[in-house]
Amino acid sequence: MKRVVGVSLGSSAQDFAFRVRFLGKQLDVRRIGTDHSVARAEKLLKHWESHADAIGVGVVRESYTVGSQRFVDEEGSRLMAAVTRVPATTGARLGDILQEWALR
């Protein structure tokens, strides 16, 4: 069984966990909110990287663009750097693509 974990800076009141079959594989999916605590999120990411097959980081951006300039978000970079052993993403790139498509 594959385990997918989302660690979010959002509210822990929205946490959930479920099991589902997707593309023939059994997945254990869970979301863990940290109530806006970057330190707690970093601790959880370090813990789950040895127990999960993939990690999503929520309510944080790695970088953002203003005009032609690109800025790196320090909190996002710090959280993404905490995970080194499994695939991890904020989903920001997908969000950028979908936003561009929506505008077109």
mmCIF file of N, CA, C and O in Angstrom:
data_model
loop_
_atom_site.group_PDB
_atom_site.id
_atom_site.type_symbol
_atom_site.label_atom_id
_atom_site.label_comp_id
_atom_site.label_asym_id
_atom_site.label_seq_id
_atom_site.Cartn_x
_atom_site.Cartn_y
_atom_site.Cartn_z
ATOM 1 N N MET A 1 0.841 -1.170 0.000
ATOM 2 C CA MET A 1 0.000 0.000 0.000
ATOM 3 C C MET A 1 0.890 1.239 0.000
ATOM 4 O O MET A 1 1.855 1.335 0.739
ATOM 5 N N LYS A 2 0.546 2.186 -0.851
ATOM 6 C CA LYS A 2 1.265 3.456 -0.929
ATOM 7 C C LYS A 2 0.636 4.450 0.045
ATOM 8 O O LYS A 2 -0.571 4.474 0.223
ATOM 9 N N ARG A 3 1.468 5.260 0.667
ATOM 10 C CA ARG A 3 0.984 6.254 1.621
ATOM 11 C C ARG A 3 1.311 7.650 1.088
ATOM 12 O O ARG A 3 2.463 7.954 0.773
ATOM 13 N N VAL A 4 0.285 8.492 1.001
ATOM 14 C CA VAL A 4 0.432 9.872 0.541
ATOM 15 C C VAL A 4 0.005 10.783 1.686
ATOM 16 O O VAL A 4 -1.095 10.639 2.211
ATOM 17 N N VAL A 5 0.876 11.714 2.057
ATOM 18 C CA VAL A 5 0.614 12.585 3.195
ATOM 19 C C VAL A 5 0.694 14.040 2.745
ATOM 20 O O VAL A 5 1.619 14.428 2.027
ATOM 21 N N GLY A 6 -0.279 14.823 3.179
ATOM 22 C CA GLY A 6 -0.259 16.258 2.948
ATOM 23 C C GLY A 6 -0.083 16.968 4.276
ATOM 24 O O GLY A 6 -0.859 16.752 5.202
ATOM 25 N N VAL A 7 0.963 17.773 4.366
ATOM 26 C CA VAL A 7 1.194 18.583 5.565
ATOM 27 C C VAL A 7 0.883 20.023 5.184
ATOM 28 O O VAL A 7 1.467 20.561 4.245
ATOM 29 N N SER A 8 -0.056 20.618 5.895
ATOM 30 C CA SER A 8 -0.549 21.940 5.542
ATOM 31 C C SER A 8 -0.320 22.934 6.670
ATOM 32 O O SER A 8 -0.413 22.566 7.841
ATOM 33 N N LEU A 9 -0.059 24.167 6.298
ATOM 34 C CA LEU A 9 0.019 25.220 7.300
ATOM 35 C C LEU A 9 -1.379 25.656 7.731
ATOM 36 O O LEU A 9 -1.533 26.440 8.648
ATOM 37 N N GLY A 10 -2.394 25.114 7.107
ATOM 38 C CA GLY A 10 -3.778 25.444 7.431
ATOM 39 C C GLY A 10 -4.249 24.810 8.731
ATOM 40 O O GLY A 10 -3.485 24.179 9.473
ATOM 41 N N SER A 11 -5.529 24.936 8.976
ATOM 42 C CA SER A 11 -6.153 24.493 10.221
ATOM 43 C C SER A 11 -6.149 22.970 10.374
ATOM 44 O O SER A 11 -6.447 22.243 9.431
ATOM 45 N N SER A 12 -5.877 22.508 11.582
ATOM 46 C CA SER A 12 -5.933 21.071 11.864
ATOM 47 C C SER A 12 -7.376 20.583 11.954
ATOM 48 O O SER A 12 -7.627 19.377 11.926
ATOM 49 N N ALA A 13 -8.327 21.497 12.038
ATOM 50 C CA ALA A 13 -9.745 21.121 12.079
ATOM 51 C C ALA A 13 -10.190 20.495 10.756
ATOM 52 O O ALA A 13 -11.210 19.814 10.708
ATOM 53 N N GLN A 14 -9.413 20.677 9.693
ATOM 54 C CA GLN A 14 -9.763 20.134 8.384
ATOM 55 C C GLN A 14 -9.005 18.847 8.061
ATOM 56 O O GLN A 14 -9.001 18.397 6.924
ATOM 57 N N ASP A 15 -8.363 18.239 9.048
ATOM 58 C CA ASP A 15 -7.614 16.994 8.823
ATOM 59 C C ASP A 15 -8.534 15.869 8.384
ATOM 60 O O ASP A 15 -9.707 15.830 8.759
ATOM 61 N N PHE A 16 -7.996 14.947 7.593
ATOM 62 C CA PHE A 16 -8.748 13.769 7.177
ATOM 63 C C PHE A 16 -7.790 12.630 6.868
ATOM 64 O O PHE A 16 -6.592 12.842 6.718
ATOM 65 N N ALA A 17 -8.328 11.446 6.792
ATOM 66 C CA ALA A 17 -7.574 10.259 6.392
ATOM 67 C C ALA A 17 -8.558 9.276 5.776
ATOM 68 O O ALA A 17 -9.679 9.123 6.268
ATOM 69 N N PHE A 18 -8.144 8.635 4.676
ATOM 70 C CA PHE A 18 -8.985 7.625 4.044
ATOM 71 C C PHE A 18 -8.117 6.695 3.210
ATOM 72 O O PHE A 18 -6.967 7.004 2.913
ATOM 73 N N ARG A 19 -8.692 5.572 2.842
ATOM 74 C CA ARG A 19 -8.033 4.615 1.943
ATOM 75 C C ARG A 19 -8.863 4.505 0.683
ATOM 76 O O ARG A 19 -10.095 4.511 0.731
ATOM 77 N N VAL A 20 -8.168 4.409 -0.439
ATOM 78 C CA VAL A 20 -8.845 4.370 -1.727
ATOM 79 C C VAL A 20 -8.023 3.537 -2.706
ATOM 80 O O VAL A 20 -6.810 3.418 -2.555
ATOM 81 N N ARG A 21 -8.696 2.967 -3.676
ATOM 82 C CA ARG A 21 -8.019 2.248 -4.743
ATOM 83 C C ARG A 21 -7.962 3.183 -5.942
ATOM 84 O O ARG A 21 -8.973 3.720 -6.382
ATOM 85 N N PHE A 22 -6.750 3.427 -6.489
ATOM 86 C CA PHE A 22 -6.560 4.336 -7.613
ATOM 87 C C PHE A 22 -5.592 3.705 -8.596
ATOM 88 O O PHE A 22 -4.484 3.325 -8.222
ATOM 89 N N LEU A 23 -6.042 3.567 -9.844
ATOM 90 C CA LEU A 23 -5.239 2.939 -10.895
ATOM 91 C C LEU A 23 -4.699 1.578 -10.458
ATOM 92 O O LEU A 23 -3.550 1.225 -10.709
ATOM 93 N N GLY A 24 -5.541 0.825 -9.775
ATOM 94 C CA GLY A 24 -5.183 -0.525 -9.364
ATOM 95 C C GLY A 24 -4.310 -0.612 -8.127
ATOM 96 O O GLY A 24 -3.898 -1.701 -7.740
ATOM 97 N N LYS A 25 -3.989 0.496 -7.503
ATOM 98 C CA LYS A 25 -3.149 0.487 -6.300
ATOM 99 C C LYS A 25 -3.937 1.007 -5.113
ATOM 100 O O LYS A 25 -4.728 1.929 -5.228
ATOM 101 N N GLN A 26 -3.700 0.404 -3.972
ATOM 102 C CA GLN A 26 -4.330 0.846 -2.723
ATOM 103 C C GLN A 26 -3.522 2.024 -2.171
ATOM 104 O O GLN A 26 -2.296 1.947 -2.046
ATOM 105 N N LEU A 27 -4.211 3.127 -1.851
ATOM 106 C CA LEU A 27 -3.551 4.306 -1.306
ATOM 107 C C LEU A 27 -4.102 4.638 0.079
ATOM 108 O O LEU A 27 -5.303 4.568 0.306
ATOM 109 N N ASP A 28 -3.209 5.008 0.967
ATOM 110 C CA ASP A 28 -3.582 5.557 2.276
ATOM 111 C C ASP A 28 -3.279 7.050 2.184
ATOM 112 O O ASP A 28 -2.131 7.452 2.038
ATOM 113 N N VAL A 29 -4.321 7.875 2.227
ATOM 114 C CA VAL A 29 -4.188 9.320 2.040
ATOM 115 C C VAL A 29 -4.562 10.025 3.338
ATOM 116 O O VAL A 29 -5.578 9.700 3.939
ATOM 117 N N ARG A 30 -3.739 10.990 3.744
ATOM 118 C CA ARG A 30 -4.067 11.752 4.950
ATOM 119 C C ARG A 30 -3.570 13.183 4.821
ATOM 120 O O ARG A 30 -2.600 13.448 4.136
ATOM 121 N N ARG A 31 -4.277 14.087 5.487
ATOM 122 C CA ARG A 31 -3.907 15.498 5.563
ATOM 123 C C ARG A 31 -3.699 15.844 7.025
ATOM 124 O O ARG A 31 -4.496 15.479 7.884
ATOM 125 N N ILE A 32 -2.615 16.577 7.296
ATOM 126 C CA ILE A 32 -2.304 16.988 8.659
ATOM 127 C C ILE A 32 -2.096 18.501 8.655
ATOM 128 O O ILE A 32 -1.166 19.004 8.022
ATOM 129 N N GLY A 33 -2.949 19.227 9.331
ATOM 130 C CA GLY A 33 -2.826 20.680 9.448
ATOM 131 C C GLY A 33 -1.984 21.051 10.652
ATOM 132 O O GLY A 33 -1.977 20.339 11.662
ATOM 133 N N THR A 34 -1.280 22.175 10.550
ATOM 134 C CA THR A 34 -0.383 22.592 11.628
ATOM 135 C C THR A 34 -0.797 23.916 12.269
ATOM 136 O O THR A 34 -0.033 24.477 13.046
ATOM 137 N N ASP A 35 -1.980 24.416 11.941
ATOM 138 C CA ASP A 35 -2.474 25.668 12.526
ATOM 139 C C ASP A 35 -1.457 26.806 12.386
ATOM 140 O O ASP A 35 -1.171 27.520 13.337
ATOM 141 N N HIS A 36 -0.882 26.932 11.192
ATOM 142 C CA HIS A 36 0.036 28.015 10.814
ATOM 143 C C HIS A 36 1.388 27.957 11.511
ATOM 144 O O HIS A 36 2.090 28.960 11.579
ATOM 145 N N SER A 37 1.783 26.804 12.019
ATOM 146 C CA SER A 37 3.079 26.652 12.679
ATOM 147 C C SER A 37 4.095 26.062 11.698
ATOM 148 O O SER A 37 4.032 24.873 11.365
ATOM 149 N N VAL A 38 5.022 26.897 11.256
ATOM 150 C CA VAL A 38 6.053 26.439 10.321
ATOM 151 C C VAL A 38 6.970 25.425 11.004
ATOM 152 O O VAL A 38 7.367 24.427 10.401
ATOM 153 N N ALA A 39 7.296 25.641 12.264
ATOM 154 C CA ALA A 39 8.168 24.725 13.006
ATOM 155 C C ALA A 39 7.531 23.339 13.116
ATOM 156 O O ALA A 39 8.202 22.320 12.925
ATOM 157 N N ARG A 40 6.225 23.301 13.415
ATOM 158 C CA ARG A 40 5.530 22.018 13.520
ATOM 159 C C ARG A 40 5.453 21.338 12.150
ATOM 160 O O ARG A 40 5.630 20.126 12.044
ATOM 161 N N ALA A 41 5.221 22.112 11.104
ATOM 162 C CA ALA A 41 5.164 21.551 9.752
ATOM 163 C C ALA A 41 6.512 20.937 9.378
ATOM 164 O O ALA A 41 6.571 19.834 8.835
ATOM 165 N N GLU A 42 7.590 21.625 9.686
ATOM 166 C CA GLU A 42 8.928 21.112 9.372
ATOM 167 C C GLU A 42 9.195 19.810 10.129
ATOM 168 O O GLU A 42 9.723 18.845 9.566
ATOM 169 N N LYS A 43 8.792 19.752 11.379
ATOM 170 C CA LYS A 43 8.967 18.541 12.189
ATOM 171 C C LYS A 43 8.160 17.375 11.605
ATOM 172 O O LYS A 43 8.647 16.254 11.493
ATOM 173 N N LEU A 44 6.903 17.650 11.212
ATOM 174 C CA LEU A 44 6.059 16.614 10.611
ATOM 175 C C LEU A 44 6.618 16.131 9.273
ATOM 176 O O LEU A 44 6.580 14.933 8.976
ATOM 177 N N LEU A 45 7.139 17.043 8.465
ATOM 178 C CA LEU A 45 7.713 16.656 7.179
ATOM 179 C C LEU A 45 8.912 15.730 7.372
ATOM 180 O O LEU A 45 9.049 14.729 6.665
ATOM 181 N N LYS A 46 9.760 16.047 8.324
ATOM 182 C CA LYS A 46 10.923 15.192 8.596
ATOM 183 C C LYS A 46 10.483 13.819 9.091
ATOM 184 O O LYS A 46 11.084 12.806 8.746
ATOM 185 N N HIS A 47 9.411 13.774 9.898
ATOM 186 C CA HIS A 47 8.894 12.496 10.378
ATOM 187 C C HIS A 47 8.305 11.674 9.227
ATOM 188 O O HIS A 47 8.629 10.497 9.065
ATOM 189 N N TRP A 48 7.427 12.282 8.444
ATOM 190 C CA TRP A 48 6.699 11.538 7.417
ATOM 191 C C TRP A 48 7.537 11.148 6.215
ATOM 192 O O TRP A 48 7.178 10.234 5.477
ATOM 193 N N GLU A 49 8.685 11.791 6.003
ATOM 194 C CA GLU A 49 9.472 11.406 4.836
ATOM 195 C C GLU A 49 10.008 9.974 4.950
ATOM 196 O O GLU A 49 10.297 9.344 3.946
ATOM 197 N N SER A 50 10.082 9.444 6.156
ATOM 198 C CA SER A 50 10.519 8.051 6.310
ATOM 199 C C SER A 50 9.334 7.082 6.340
ATOM 200 O O SER A 50 9.533 5.873 6.368
ATOM 201 N N HIS A 51 8.101 7.594 6.331
ATOM 202 C CA HIS A 51 6.920 6.739 6.399
ATOM 203 C C HIS A 51 6.002 6.867 5.183
ATOM 204 O O HIS A 51 5.102 6.052 5.017
ATOM 205 N N ALA A 52 6.190 7.889 4.354
ATOM 206 C CA ALA A 52 5.293 8.134 3.223
ATOM 207 C C ALA A 52 6.009 7.881 1.904
ATOM 208 O O ALA A 52 7.235 7.929 1.821
ATOM 209 N N ASP A 53 5.212 7.625 0.873
ATOM 210 C CA ASP A 53 5.761 7.442 -0.474
ATOM 211 C C ASP A 53 5.755 8.745 -1.266
ATOM 212 O O ASP A 53 6.475 8.877 -2.254
ATOM 213 N N ALA A 54 4.934 9.699 -0.866
ATOM 214 C CA ALA A 54 4.881 11.025 -1.482
ATOM 215 C C ALA A 54 4.301 12.004 -0.470
ATOM 216 O O ALA A 54 3.474 11.633 0.356
ATOM 217 N N ILE A 55 4.760 13.257 -0.559
ATOM 218 C CA ILE A 55 4.323 14.282 0.389
ATOM 219 C C ILE A 55 3.912 15.539 -0.364
ATOM 220 O O ILE A 55 4.604 15.978 -1.283
ATOM 221 N N GLY A 56 2.795 16.105 0.066
ATOM 222 C CA GLY A 56 2.361 17.398 -0.440
ATOM 223 C C GLY A 56 2.450 18.411 0.685
ATOM 224 O O GLY A 56 2.168 18.100 1.835
ATOM 225 N N VAL A 57 2.873 19.621 0.345
ATOM 226 C CA VAL A 57 2.971 20.689 1.331
ATOM 227 C C VAL A 57 1.933 21.736 0.959
ATOM 228 O O VAL A 57 1.962 22.274 -0.142
ATOM 229 N N GLY A 58 1.004 22.008 1.874
ATOM 230 C CA GLY A 58 -0.103 22.891 1.560
ATOM 231 C C GLY A 58 -0.024 24.260 2.201
ATOM 232 O O GLY A 58 0.625 24.447 3.229
ATOM 233 N N VAL A 59 -0.697 25.226 1.581
ATOM 234 C CA VAL A 59 -0.805 26.611 2.028
ATOM 235 C C VAL A 59 0.574 27.261 2.121
ATOM 236 O O VAL A 59 0.878 28.022 3.029
ATOM 237 N N VAL A 60 1.417 26.950 1.158
ATOM 238 C CA VAL A 60 2.748 27.561 1.085
ATOM 239 C C VAL A 60 3.172 27.573 -0.383
ATOM 240 O O VAL A 60 2.772 26.708 -1.151
ATOM 241 N N ARG A 61 3.941 28.561 -0.757
ATOM 242 C CA ARG A 61 4.458 28.633 -2.123
ATOM 243 C C ARG A 61 5.976 28.593 -2.082
ATOM 244 O O ARG A 61 6.592 29.160 -1.188
ATOM 245 N N GLU A 62 6.569 27.929 -3.058
ATOM 246 C CA GLU A 62 8.024 27.896 -3.154
ATOM 247 C C GLU A 62 8.554 29.227 -3.659
ATOM 248 O O GLU A 62 9.578 29.712 -3.215
ATOM 249 N N SER A 63 7.835 29.800 -4.628
ATOM 250 C CA SER A 63 8.233 31.081 -5.198
ATOM 251 C C SER A 63 7.012 31.731 -5.824
ATOM 252 O O SER A 63 5.965 31.094 -5.976
ATOM 253 N N TYR A 64 7.163 32.981 -6.173
ATOM 254 C CA TYR A 64 6.072 33.682 -6.836
ATOM 255 C C TYR A 64 6.677 34.703 -7.799
ATOM 256 O O TYR A 64 7.841 35.087 -7.678
ATOM 257 N N THR A 65 5.872 35.111 -8.769
ATOM 258 C CA THR A 65 6.333 36.022 -9.801
ATOM 259 C C THR A 65 5.529 37.309 -9.752
ATOM 260 O O THR A 65 4.309 37.280 -9.641
ATOM 261 N N VAL A 66 6.245 38.415 -9.834
ATOM 262 C CA VAL A 66 5.617 39.724 -9.943
ATOM 263 C C VAL A 66 6.214 40.368 -11.188
ATOM 264 O O VAL A 66 7.408 40.681 -11.211
ATOM 265 N N GLY A 67 5.382 40.524 -12.206
ATOM 266 C CA GLY A 67 5.894 41.026 -13.476
ATOM 267 C C GLY A 67 6.904 40.045 -14.044
ATOM 268 O O GLY A 67 6.603 38.864 -14.209
ATOM 269 N N SER A 68 8.100 40.505 -14.299
ATOM 270 C CA SER A 68 9.135 39.618 -14.840
ATOM 271 C C SER A 68 10.104 39.135 -13.763
ATOM 272 O O SER A 68 11.036 38.394 -14.044
ATOM 273 N N GLN A 69 9.870 39.541 -12.516
ATOM 274 C CA GLN A 69 10.760 39.131 -11.424
ATOM 275 C C GLN A 69 10.189 37.940 -10.677
ATOM 276 O O GLN A 69 8.986 37.853 -10.441
ATOM 277 N N ARG A 70 11.081 37.033 -10.282
ATOM 278 C CA ARG A 70 10.692 35.843 -9.532
ATOM 279 C C ARG A 70 11.282 35.942 -8.126
ATOM 280 O O ARG A 70 12.464 36.221 -7.959
ATOM 281 N N PHE A 71 10.447 35.738 -7.122
ATOM 282 C CA PHE A 71 10.878 35.811 -5.726
ATOM 283 C C PHE A 71 10.718 34.444 -5.075
ATOM 284 O O PHE A 71 9.728 33.754 -5.305
ATOM 285 N N VAL A 72 11.681 34.068 -4.248
ATOM 286 C CA VAL A 72 11.647 32.792 -3.537
ATOM 287 C C VAL A 72 11.043 33.020 -2.158
ATOM 288 O O VAL A 72 11.464 33.916 -1.429
ATOM 289 N N ASP A 73 10.057 32.207 -1.803
ATOM 290 C CA ASP A 73 9.422 32.282 -0.491
ATOM 291 C C ASP A 73 10.298 31.516 0.501
ATOM 292 O O ASP A 73 10.529 30.316 0.325
ATOM 293 N N GLU A 74 10.779 32.193 1.538
ATOM 294 C CA GLU A 74 11.714 31.575 2.480
ATOM 295 C C GLU A 74 11.087 30.416 3.254
ATOM 296 O O GLU A 74 11.711 29.370 3.435
ATOM 297 N N GLU A 75 9.844 30.578 3.717
ATOM 298 C CA GLU A 75 9.179 29.503 4.464
ATOM 299 C C GLU A 75 8.983 28.283 3.572
ATOM 300 O O GLU A 75 9.231 27.157 3.981
ATOM 301 N N GLY A 76 8.529 28.517 2.365
ATOM 302 C CA GLY A 76 8.304 27.418 1.433
ATOM 303 C C GLY A 76 9.580 26.673 1.105
ATOM 304 O O GLY A 76 9.615 25.442 1.078
ATOM 305 N N SER A 77 10.641 27.404 0.877
ATOM 306 C CA SER A 77 11.939 26.782 0.590
ATOM 307 C C SER A 77 12.428 25.960 1.779
ATOM 308 O O SER A 77 12.952 24.862 1.609
ATOM 309 N N ARG A 78 12.248 26.509 2.964
ATOM 310 C CA ARG A 78 12.677 25.808 4.189
ATOM 311 C C ARG A 78 11.901 24.503 4.365
ATOM 312 O O ARG A 78 12.478 23.455 4.676
ATOM 313 N N LEU A 79 10.590 24.553 4.135
ATOM 314 C CA LEU A 79 9.772 23.351 4.282
ATOM 315 C C LEU A 79 10.099 22.319 3.200
ATOM 316 O O LEU A 79 10.185 21.129 3.491
ATOM 317 N N MET A 80 10.278 22.763 1.976
ATOM 318 C CA MET A 80 10.595 21.818 0.898
ATOM 319 C C MET A 80 11.980 21.202 1.107
ATOM 320 O O MET A 80 12.204 20.042 0.766
ATOM 321 N N ALA A 81 12.914 21.939 1.679
ATOM 322 C CA ALA A 81 14.259 21.424 1.942
ATOM 323 C C ALA A 81 14.251 20.363 3.043
ATOM 324 O O ALA A 81 15.166 19.551 3.141
ATOM 325 N N ALA A 82 13.200 20.347 3.864
ATOM 326 C CA ALA A 82 13.112 19.368 4.952
ATOM 327 C C ALA A 82 12.875 17.956 4.422
ATOM 328 O O ALA A 82 13.172 16.975 5.098
ATOM 329 N N VAL A 83 12.346 17.841 3.204
ATOM 330 C CA VAL A 83 12.045 16.528 2.616
ATOM 331 C C VAL A 83 13.078 16.234 1.538
ATOM 332 O O VAL A 83 13.163 16.954 0.547
ATOM 333 N N THR A 84 13.854 15.162 1.735
ATOM 334 C CA THR A 84 14.902 14.829 0.771
ATOM 335 C C THR A 84 14.807 13.404 0.242
ATOM 336 O O THR A 84 15.415 13.088 -0.760
ATOM 337 N N ARG A 85 14.020 12.540 0.902
ATOM 338 C CA ARG A 85 14.029 11.120 0.553
ATOM 339 C C ARG A 85 12.863 10.667 -0.315
ATOM 340 O O ARG A 85 12.935 9.598 -0.910
ATOM 341 N N VAL A 86 11.788 11.431 -0.381
ATOM 342 C CA VAL A 86 10.614 11.050 -1.170
ATOM 343 C C VAL A 86 10.173 12.251 -2.008
ATOM 344 O O VAL A 86 10.517 13.385 -1.697
ATOM 345 N N PRO A 87 9.401 12.021 -3.072
ATOM 346 C CA PRO A 87 8.892 13.152 -3.853
ATOM 347 C C PRO A 87 8.001 14.052 -2.996
ATOM 348 O O PRO A 87 7.173 13.566 -2.230
ATOM 349 N N ALA A 88 8.193 15.355 -3.141
ATOM 350 C CA ALA A 88 7.386 16.332 -2.401
ATOM 351 C C ALA A 88 7.083 17.512 -3.314
ATOM 352 O O ALA A 88 7.903 17.877 -4.155
ATOM 353 N N THR A 89 5.904 18.098 -3.145
ATOM 354 C CA THR A 89 5.513 19.238 -3.967
ATOM 355 C C THR A 89 4.545 20.137 -3.221
ATOM 356 O O THR A 89 3.844 19.681 -2.316
ATOM 357 N N THR A 90 4.531 21.390 -3.619
ATOM 358 C CA THR A 90 3.525 22.318 -3.121
ATOM 359 C C THR A 90 2.364 22.402 -4.100
ATOM 360 O O THR A 90 1.325 22.958 -3.769
ATOM 361 N N GLY A 91 2.564 21.892 -5.295
ATOM 362 C CA GLY A 91 1.541 21.982 -6.332
ATOM 363 C C GLY A 91 1.493 23.347 -6.978
ATOM 364 O O GLY A 91 0.617 23.628 -7.786
ATOM 365 N N ALA A 92 2.441 24.215 -6.663
ATOM 366 C CA ALA A 92 2.438 25.584 -7.167
ATOM 367 C C ALA A 92 2.550 25.630 -8.687
ATOM 368 O O ALA A 92 1.874 26.422 -9.334
ATOM 369 N N ARG A 93 3.375 24.787 -9.270
ATOM 370 C CA ARG A 93 3.548 24.809 -10.727
ATOM 371 C C ARG A 93 2.247 24.437 -11.428
ATOM 372 O O ARG A 93 1.857 25.076 -12.402
ATOM 373 N N LEU A 94 1.569 23.411 -10.926
ATOM 374 C CA LEU A 94 0.280 23.027 -11.507
ATOM 375 C C LEU A 94 -0.727 24.159 -11.357
ATOM 376 O O LEU A 94 -1.479 24.471 -12.285
ATOM 377 N N GLY A 95 -0.737 24.800 -10.196
ATOM 378 C CA GLY A 95 -1.629 25.936 -9.975
ATOM 379 C C GLY A 95 -1.364 27.067 -10.953
ATOM 380 O O GLY A 95 -2.295 27.698 -11.470
ATOM 381 N N ASP A 96 -0.083 27.344 -11.234
ATOM 382 C CA ASP A 96 0.279 28.380 -12.199
ATOM 383 C C ASP A 96 -0.249 28.044 -13.594
ATOM 384 O O ASP A 96 -0.775 28.901 -14.302
ATOM 385 N N ILE A 97 -0.097 26.788 -13.991
ATOM 386 C CA ILE A 97 -0.571 26.356 -15.305
ATOM 387 C C ILE A 97 -2.092 26.470 -15.404
ATOM 388 O O ILE A 97 -2.627 27.000 -16.378
ATOM 389 N N LEU A 98 -2.792 25.987 -14.378
ATOM 390 C CA LEU A 98 -4.257 26.036 -14.400
ATOM 391 C C LEU A 98 -4.771 27.471 -14.385
ATOM 392 O O LEU A 98 -5.774 27.789 -15.032
ATOM 393 N N GLN A 99 -4.079 28.346 -13.672
ATOM 394 C CA GLN A 99 -4.495 29.755 -13.637
ATOM 395 C C GLN A 99 -4.319 30.380 -15.024
ATOM 396 O O GLN A 99 -5.195 31.114 -15.480
ATOM 397 N N GLU A 100 -3.229 30.068 -15.681
ATOM 398 C CA GLU A 100 -3.016 30.603 -17.030
ATOM 399 C C GLU A 100 -4.074 30.094 -17.995
ATOM 400 O O GLU A 100 -4.636 30.850 -18.786
ATOM 401 N N TRP A 101 -4.409 28.803 -17.903
ATOM 402 C CA TRP A 101 -5.455 28.240 -18.767
ATOM 403 C C TRP A 101 -6.809 28.892 -18.482
ATOM 404 O O TRP A 101 -7.582 29.144 -19.399
ATOM 405 N N ALA A 102 -7.092 29.148 -17.208
ATOM 406 C CA ALA A 102 -8.372 29.763 -16.855
ATOM 407 C C ALA A 102 -8.495 31.168 -17.443
ATOM 408 O O ALA A 102 -9.567 31.585 -17.878
ATOM 409 N N LEU A 103 -7.391 31.906 -17.478
ATOM 410 C CA LEU A 103 -7.416 33.246 -18.036
ATOM 411 C C LEU A 103 -7.592 33.240 -19.548
ATOM 412 O O LEU A 103 -8.183 34.137 -20.108
ATOM 413 N N ARG A 104 -7.068 32.228 -20.190
ATOM 414 C CA ARG A 104 -7.219 32.129 -21.648
ATOM 415 C C ARG A 104 -8.643 31.819 -21.992
ATOM 416 O O ARG A 104 -9.218 32.155 -22.945
#
